[in-house]
XYZ file of C-alpha atoms in Angstrom:
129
model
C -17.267 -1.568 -3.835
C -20.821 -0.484 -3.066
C -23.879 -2.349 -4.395
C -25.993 -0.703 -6.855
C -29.500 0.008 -5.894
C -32.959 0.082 -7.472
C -35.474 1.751 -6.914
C -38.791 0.321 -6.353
C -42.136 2.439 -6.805
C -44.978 0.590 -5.343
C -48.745 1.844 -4.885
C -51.117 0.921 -1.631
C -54.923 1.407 -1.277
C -54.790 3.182 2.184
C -51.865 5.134 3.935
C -52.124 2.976 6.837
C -51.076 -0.490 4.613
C -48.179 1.887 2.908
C -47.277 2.884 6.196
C -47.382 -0.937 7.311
C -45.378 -1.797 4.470
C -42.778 0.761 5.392
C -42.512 -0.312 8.732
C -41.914 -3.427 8.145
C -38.805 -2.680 5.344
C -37.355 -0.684 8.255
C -37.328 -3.736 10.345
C -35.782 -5.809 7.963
C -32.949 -3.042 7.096
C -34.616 -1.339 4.201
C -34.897 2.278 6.202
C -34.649 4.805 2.718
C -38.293 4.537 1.735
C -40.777 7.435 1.667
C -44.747 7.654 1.304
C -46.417 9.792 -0.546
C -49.629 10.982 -1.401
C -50.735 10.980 -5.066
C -53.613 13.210 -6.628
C -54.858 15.372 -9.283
C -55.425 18.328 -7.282
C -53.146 20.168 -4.720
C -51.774 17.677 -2.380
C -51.598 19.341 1.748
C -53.086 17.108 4.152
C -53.562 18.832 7.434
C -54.188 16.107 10.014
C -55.527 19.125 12.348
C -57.871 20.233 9.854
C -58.597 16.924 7.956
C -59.256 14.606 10.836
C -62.798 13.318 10.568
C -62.449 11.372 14.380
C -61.714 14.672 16.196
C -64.676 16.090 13.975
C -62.463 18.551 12.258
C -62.994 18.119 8.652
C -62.675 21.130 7.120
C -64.114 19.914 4.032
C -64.695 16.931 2.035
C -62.489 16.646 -0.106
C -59.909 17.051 2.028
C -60.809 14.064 3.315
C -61.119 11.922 0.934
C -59.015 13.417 -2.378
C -56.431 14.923 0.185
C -57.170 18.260 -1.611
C -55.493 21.923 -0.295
C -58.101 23.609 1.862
C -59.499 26.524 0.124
C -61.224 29.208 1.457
C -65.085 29.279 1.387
C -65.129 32.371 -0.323
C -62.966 31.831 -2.980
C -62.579 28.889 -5.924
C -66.545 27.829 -5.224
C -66.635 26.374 -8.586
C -63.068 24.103 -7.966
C -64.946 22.844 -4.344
C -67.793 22.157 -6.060
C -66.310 19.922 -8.929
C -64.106 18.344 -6.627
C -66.625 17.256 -4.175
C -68.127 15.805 -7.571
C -65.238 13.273 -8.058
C -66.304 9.774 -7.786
C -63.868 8.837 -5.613
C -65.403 11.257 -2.981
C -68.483 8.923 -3.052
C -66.176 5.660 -2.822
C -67.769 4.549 -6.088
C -64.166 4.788 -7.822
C -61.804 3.703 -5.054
C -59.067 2.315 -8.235
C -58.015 4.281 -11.074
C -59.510 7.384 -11.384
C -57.069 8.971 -13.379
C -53.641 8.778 -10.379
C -50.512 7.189 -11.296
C -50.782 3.309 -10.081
C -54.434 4.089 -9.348
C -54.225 4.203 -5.255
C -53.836 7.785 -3.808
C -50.735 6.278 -1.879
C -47.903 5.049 -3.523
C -44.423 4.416 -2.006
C -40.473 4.691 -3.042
C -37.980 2.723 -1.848
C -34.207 2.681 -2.523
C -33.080 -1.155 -2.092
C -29.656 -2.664 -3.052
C -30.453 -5.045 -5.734
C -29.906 -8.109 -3.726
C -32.792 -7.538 -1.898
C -35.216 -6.323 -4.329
C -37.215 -9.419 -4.192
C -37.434 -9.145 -0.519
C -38.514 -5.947 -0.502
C -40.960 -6.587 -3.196
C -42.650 -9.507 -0.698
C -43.270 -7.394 1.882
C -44.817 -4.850 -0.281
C -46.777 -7.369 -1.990
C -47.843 -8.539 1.574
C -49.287 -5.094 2.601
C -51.620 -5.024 -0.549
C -49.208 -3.290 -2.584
C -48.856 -3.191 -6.096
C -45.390 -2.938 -7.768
């Protein structure tokens, strides 16, 4: 018989400690985890457009909020306001209104005898279960 599994939701401060975090489940076994990005807007982050080192930002919000890229011409208001958030300035870098508070959060399918390991290593990587 198959062991049941749980599912653990966990959230990270930066997509590089998530991605750290899910790394280092794979190593140990734990491969069925997934990252993703949370927010209150549209959520399509285009490393070609939104990639700040190869001076392409497209805008910035993109950047920072990992909003959709809108067109210059249209939804001026929405760019405006969203450029507005705090967390575009860094003064809000928790909470601001995203589930767990981070922008990343990630799932991971575990059998339950290894919840608590997989809870360590998340724990490790700054993440918060």
């Amino acid at each position: 018989m198959q062991e049941k599994e749980q599912t653990i939701i966990s959230y990270f401060p930066s997509s590089t400690k998530a991605q750290t975090a899910v790394d280092m489940l794979a190593a140990n076994g734990l491969t069925d985890s997934h990252i993703k990005r949370t927010s209150r807007y549209g959520v399509t982050f285009d490393t070609e457009r939104n990639n700040a080192t190869a001076n392409l930002a497209e805008t910035q919000t993109g950047l920072t909020v990992f909003s959709m890229n809108t067109p210059n011409e249209e939804n001026a208001a929405e760019r405006v306001l969203m450029a507005a958030d705090p967390s575009v300035s860094g003064l809000s870098s928790r909470g601001n209104g995203m589930a767990g508070g981070h922008a990343f959060s990630v799932v991971v399918f575990v059998p339950q005898s290894r919840v608590e390991e997989a809870i360590k290593i998340i724990k490790q990587n700054d993440g918060e279960v």
